[in-house]
Short mmCIF file of C-alpha atoms in Angstrom, two decimals:
data_model
loop_
_atom_site.label_atom_id
_atom_site.label_comp_id
_atom_site.label_asym_id
_atom_site.label_seq_id
_atom_site.Cartn_x
_atom_site.Cartn_y
_atom_site.Cartn_z
CA PRO A 20 -12.18 35.46 8.05
CA GLN A 21 -13.48 32.32 9.68
CA HIS A 22 -10.87 30.25 7.85
CA LEU A 23 -7.59 31.58 6.46
CA ILE A 24 -5.23 29.51 4.33
CA VAL A 25 -1.63 30.70 4.28
CA ILE A 26 0.53 29.56 1.38
CA GLY A 27 4.10 29.64 2.68
CA GLY A 28 5.49 28.71 6.08
CA GLY A 29 8.06 31.48 6.31
CA ALA A 30 8.23 34.46 8.64
CA ILE A 31 5.57 36.62 6.97
CA GLY A 32 3.04 33.83 6.58
CA LEU A 33 3.43 32.63 10.17
CA GLU A 34 3.34 36.15 11.61
CA LEU A 35 0.10 37.11 9.88
CA GLY A 36 -1.37 33.66 10.46
CA SER A 37 -0.56 34.00 14.17
CA VAL A 38 -2.38 37.34 14.28
CA TRP A 39 -5.54 36.00 12.66
CA LEU A 40 -5.51 32.86 14.82
CA ARG A 41 -5.49 35.00 17.96
CA LEU A 42 -8.36 37.03 16.51
CA GLY A 43 -10.42 33.85 16.27
CA ALA A 44 -9.85 32.52 12.75
CA LYS A 45 -9.01 28.96 11.81
CA VAL A 46 -5.59 29.00 10.13
CA THR A 47 -4.12 26.38 7.78
CA VAL A 48 -0.55 26.72 6.51
CA VAL A 49 0.57 25.01 3.30
CA GLU A 50 4.37 24.76 2.95
CA LEU A 51 6.31 23.21 0.07
CA LEU A 52 9.27 22.17 2.23
CA PRO A 53 9.15 19.56 5.03
CA ARG A 54 9.68 22.22 7.75
CA LEU A 55 8.75 25.76 8.70
CA ILE A 56 10.90 28.92 8.38
CA PRO A 57 13.58 27.52 6.04
CA GLY A 58 17.07 28.64 6.99
CA THR A 59 16.27 28.77 10.69
CA ASP A 60 17.77 26.18 13.03
CA ALA A 61 15.67 23.02 12.64
CA GLN A 62 15.27 22.43 16.39
CA ILE A 63 13.93 25.95 16.84
CA ALA A 64 11.56 25.62 13.88
CA THR A 65 10.23 22.37 15.34
CA ALA A 66 9.68 24.02 18.72
CA LEU A 67 7.70 26.82 17.08
CA GLN A 68 5.61 24.38 15.06
CA ARG A 69 4.80 22.43 18.21
CA ALA A 70 3.72 25.61 20.03
CA LEU A 71 1.59 26.89 17.15
CA THR A 72 -0.05 23.49 16.70
CA LYS A 73 -1.11 23.58 20.35
CA GLN A 74 -2.70 26.98 19.68
CA GLY A 75 -4.78 25.56 16.82
CA PHE A 76 -2.69 25.95 13.65
CA THR A 77 -2.99 23.24 11.00
CA PHE A 78 0.17 22.56 8.99
CA LEU A 79 0.40 20.80 5.63
CA LEU A 80 4.13 20.38 5.05
CA SER A 81 5.80 18.97 1.92
CA SER A 82 2.70 20.12 0.07
CA ARG A 83 2.00 22.50 -2.79
CA VAL A 84 -1.02 24.28 -4.19
CA THR A 85 -1.70 23.18 -7.77
CA GLN A 86 -4.94 25.03 -8.44
CA GLY A 87 -7.23 27.64 -6.98
CA THR A 88 -10.80 28.65 -7.82
CA VAL A 89 -13.54 30.79 -6.31
CA GLN A 90 -16.79 28.96 -5.63
CA ASN A 91 -19.81 30.59 -3.99
CA GLY A 92 -17.70 33.34 -2.48
CA ARG A 93 -15.06 31.00 -1.07
CA VAL A 94 -11.60 30.08 -2.30
CA VAL A 95 -11.09 26.39 -3.07
CA LEU A 96 -7.50 25.16 -3.37
CA THR A 97 -6.20 21.86 -4.66
CA VAL A 98 -3.24 20.72 -2.55
CA GLU A 99 -0.80 17.96 -3.49
CA ASN A 100 1.49 16.30 -0.92
CA GLU A 101 4.89 14.65 -1.44
CA LYS A 102 3.20 11.33 -2.28
CA GLY A 103 1.21 12.90 -5.11
CA GLN A 104 -2.05 12.65 -3.18
CA ARG A 105 -4.45 15.53 -3.79
CA SER A 106 -7.08 17.09 -1.58
CA GLU A 107 -9.23 20.21 -1.61
CA LEU A 108 -9.28 23.00 0.96
CA ALA A 109 -11.90 25.74 1.16
CA ALA A 110 -11.44 29.04 2.98
CA ASP A 111 -12.80 32.57 3.19
CA ARG A 112 -9.43 34.11 2.41
CA VAL A 113 -6.02 32.97 1.11
CA LEU A 114 -2.76 34.71 1.96
CA VAL A 115 0.09 34.07 -0.48
CA ALA A 116 3.37 34.48 1.42
CA VAL A 117 5.94 32.58 -0.61
CA GLY A 118 8.77 35.08 -0.31
CA ARG A 119 9.94 38.37 -1.76
CA LYS A 120 12.21 39.39 -4.60
CA PRO A 121 13.52 42.74 -5.83
CA TYR A 122 12.34 44.18 -9.14
CA THR A 123 15.84 44.12 -10.60
CA THR A 124 15.60 41.54 -13.39
CA GLY A 125 18.83 41.37 -15.37
CA LEU A 126 20.83 43.53 -12.97
CA GLY A 127 22.65 40.76 -11.12
CA THR A 128 22.69 37.20 -9.84
CA ALA A 129 19.19 36.04 -8.85
CA GLY A 130 17.88 39.52 -9.46
CA ARG A 131 20.20 41.16 -6.93
CA ILE A 132 22.41 44.10 -7.85
CA ALA A 133 26.11 43.18 -7.79
CA VAL A 134 28.27 45.47 -5.64
CA ASP A 135 31.84 45.45 -4.34
CA LYS A 136 32.85 45.56 -0.67
CA HIS A 137 32.25 49.33 -0.70
CA TYR A 138 28.66 48.84 -2.04
CA GLN A 139 29.58 50.41 -5.39
CA THR A 140 27.99 49.00 -8.53
CA ASN A 141 29.78 48.63 -11.86
CA ILE A 142 28.92 52.28 -12.51
CA PRO A 143 31.28 54.67 -10.67
CA GLY A 144 29.44 56.82 -8.16
CA VAL A 145 26.35 54.58 -8.08
CA TYR A 146 25.88 52.53 -4.91
CA ALA A 147 23.32 49.98 -3.74
CA ILE A 148 22.38 48.72 -0.28
CA GLY A 149 19.55 46.86 1.40
CA ASP A 150 17.15 44.36 -0.11
CA VAL A 151 18.39 44.83 -3.70
CA ILE A 152 21.84 43.39 -2.92
CA ALA A 153 22.86 40.02 -1.49
CA GLY A 154 21.95 39.10 2.06
CA PRO A 155 18.83 38.89 4.21
CA MET A 156 15.98 41.27 3.39
CA LEU A 157 15.92 42.97 6.78
CA ALA A 158 15.42 46.66 7.57
CA HIS A 159 18.14 46.81 10.24
CA LYS A 160 20.65 45.17 7.89
CA ALA A 161 19.85 47.79 5.24
CA GLU A 162 20.11 50.60 7.79
CA GLU A 163 23.51 49.39 8.95
CA GLU A 164 24.70 49.25 5.34
CA GLY A 165 23.48 52.81 4.86
CA VAL A 166 25.48 53.98 7.87
CA ALA A 167 28.58 52.10 6.69
CA LEU A 168 28.30 53.57 3.19
CA ALA A 169 27.89 57.11 4.54
CA GLU A 170 30.98 56.62 6.69
CA ARG A 171 33.02 55.37 3.75
CA LEU A 172 31.92 58.26 1.54
CA ALA A 173 33.09 60.56 4.34
CA GLY A 174 36.51 58.90 4.31
CA GLN A 175 35.98 56.75 7.39
CA ALA A 176 36.15 52.98 7.86
CA GLY A 177 32.52 51.90 7.67
CA HIS A 178 31.92 48.21 8.34
CA VAL A 179 29.03 45.76 8.67
CA ASN A 180 29.51 42.52 10.60
CA TYR A 181 27.21 40.15 8.71
CA GLU A 182 27.87 37.39 11.26
CA THR A 183 25.83 39.28 13.86
CA VAL A 184 22.73 40.28 11.90
CA PRO A 185 19.74 39.12 13.99
CA SER A 186 16.36 38.09 12.64
CA VAL A 187 13.00 37.73 14.37
CA VAL A 188 9.72 35.98 13.58
CA TYR A 189 6.98 37.87 15.41
CA THR A 190 4.66 34.98 16.16
CA TRP A 191 3.69 34.05 19.71
CA PRO A 192 5.92 32.61 20.98
CA GLU A 193 8.53 34.56 19.04
CA VAL A 194 11.58 33.16 17.27
CA ALA A 195 14.85 35.09 17.19
CA THR A 196 18.21 34.03 15.82
CA VAL A 197 21.71 35.35 15.21
CA GLY A 198 24.72 33.61 13.72
CA LEU A 199 25.00 30.09 12.34
CA SER A 200 22.37 27.37 12.72
CA GLU A 201 23.42 23.85 13.70
CA GLU A 202 22.82 22.72 10.12
CA ALA A 203 25.08 25.50 8.77
CA VAL A 204 27.83 24.60 11.23
CA LYS A 205 27.68 20.96 10.16
CA THR A 206 27.84 21.93 6.49
CA ALA A 207 30.89 24.11 7.18
CA GLY A 208 32.63 21.17 8.85
CA ILE A 209 33.16 23.04 12.12
CA ASP A 210 33.69 21.05 15.31
CA TYR A 211 31.02 22.45 17.63
CA ARG A 212 29.15 22.06 20.90
CA VAL A 213 25.49 22.80 21.64
CA GLY A 214 23.84 23.96 24.84
CA THR A 215 20.09 24.35 25.33
CA PHE A 216 17.93 25.80 28.08
CA SER A 217 14.17 25.29 28.29
CA PHE A 218 11.89 28.11 29.43
CA LEU A 219 10.20 25.47 31.57
CA ALA A 220 13.20 25.79 33.90
CA ASN A 221 12.77 29.56 34.23
CA GLY A 222 10.74 30.69 37.23
CA ARG A 223 9.52 33.94 35.70
CA ALA A 224 8.41 32.22 32.50
CA ARG A 225 6.45 29.66 34.50
CA CYS A 226 4.82 32.32 36.68
CA LEU A 227 3.70 34.22 33.58
CA ASP A 228 2.50 30.97 31.96
CA GLU A 229 4.88 31.62 29.05
CA ALA A 230 7.16 28.61 29.42
CA GLU A 231 6.94 27.31 25.85
CA GLY A 232 10.26 27.20 24.00
CA LEU A 233 14.01 27.13 24.52
CA VAL A 234 17.33 28.93 24.06
CA LYS A 235 20.02 27.21 21.99
CA VAL A 236 23.68 28.25 21.94
CA ILE A 237 26.20 26.88 19.44
CA ALA A 238 29.94 27.30 20.12
CA ASP A 239 33.21 26.30 18.49
CA THR A 240 34.69 23.33 20.36
CA LYS A 241 38.30 24.51 20.10
CA SER A 242 37.96 28.25 20.78
CA ASP A 243 34.63 28.19 22.69
CA ARG A 244 33.60 31.20 20.57
CA VAL A 245 29.84 31.57 20.21
CA LEU A 246 28.82 30.82 16.63
CA GLY A 247 25.06 31.18 16.93
CA VAL A 248 22.21 31.78 19.37
CA HIS A 249 18.66 30.71 18.60
CA ILE A 250 15.57 31.36 20.72
CA ALA A 251 11.98 30.18 20.50
CA GLY A 252 9.97 31.62 23.33
CA PRO A 253 8.47 34.67 25.03
CA ARG A 254 10.15 38.00 24.22
CA ALA A 255 12.79 36.33 22.09
CA SER A 256 13.04 39.57 20.10
CA ASP A 257 14.33 41.35 23.22
CA LEU A 258 16.58 38.55 24.46
CA ILE A 259 18.41 38.15 21.15
CA ALA A 260 19.94 41.62 21.54
CA GLU A 261 22.10 40.31 24.38
CA ALA A 262 23.39 37.53 22.14
CA VAL A 263 24.17 40.03 19.37
CA VAL A 264 26.26 42.15 21.74
CA ALA A 265 28.07 39.07 23.04
CA MET A 266 28.90 37.83 19.55
CA GLU A 267 29.97 41.30 18.39
CA PHE A 268 32.59 41.26 21.15
CA GLY A 269 33.67 37.70 20.28
CA ALA A 270 32.28 36.15 23.46
CA ALA A 271 32.93 32.56 24.44
CA ALA A 272 30.19 30.22 25.61
CA GLU A 273 31.74 30.38 29.08
CA ASP A 274 31.27 34.17 29.07
CA LEU A 275 27.54 33.64 28.60
CA ALA A 276 27.46 30.90 31.23
CA ARG A 277 29.12 33.16 33.81
CA THR A 278 26.78 36.11 33.15
CA MET A 279 24.32 36.48 36.03
#
């Protein structure tokens, strides 16, 4: 399409919008909340928005679509912002990416199947894992739960560390996170420290002309234990694996700092 409107500024909408932008389309993103990728660290989300805006994205935040019609082969949307002001947008195609939900109405809280710590439902011998239970809807999280359940059924001690489940947004630049965001740490009342490193200070990133973004590390002030790592930048999906390993072993921020 020459012009694509994406309803929803989450991972799926931004990923597909990023693809079509690089293929030459004009892309406009309409997001109900005042920021992109809700749940992600705000500083990282802002860095991604800045990078995508430079590439040509148009963002309408704190806005919602109230009506949509097809006129002369084009989709015309009525968009209302937080002030109640309305405007019309016309595009060749519209992508609705406002989230996912399991088809489990009535089976549990918010449509999720309720399970115990062994993934067993209220029916003996019936288990549930993955997207239909609580937690992020991620394939690797579901796979890990499947392994843990198989181990438990075999009489072993299967376990999933939900504090080290990474997530990635495959835009360009990419966004990858693991652990707590700064907002989550504040809400939990944890005394914390933050360290950031810009890709502008990395020689390889500058040589490859991929210096947009940063790495952000959040650590507990008292124990120095790493609570979260958040990356917006080139190959973030690869780099986050190192943070996952470090956090799985209970690394301190100093451990990361001393790694060459």
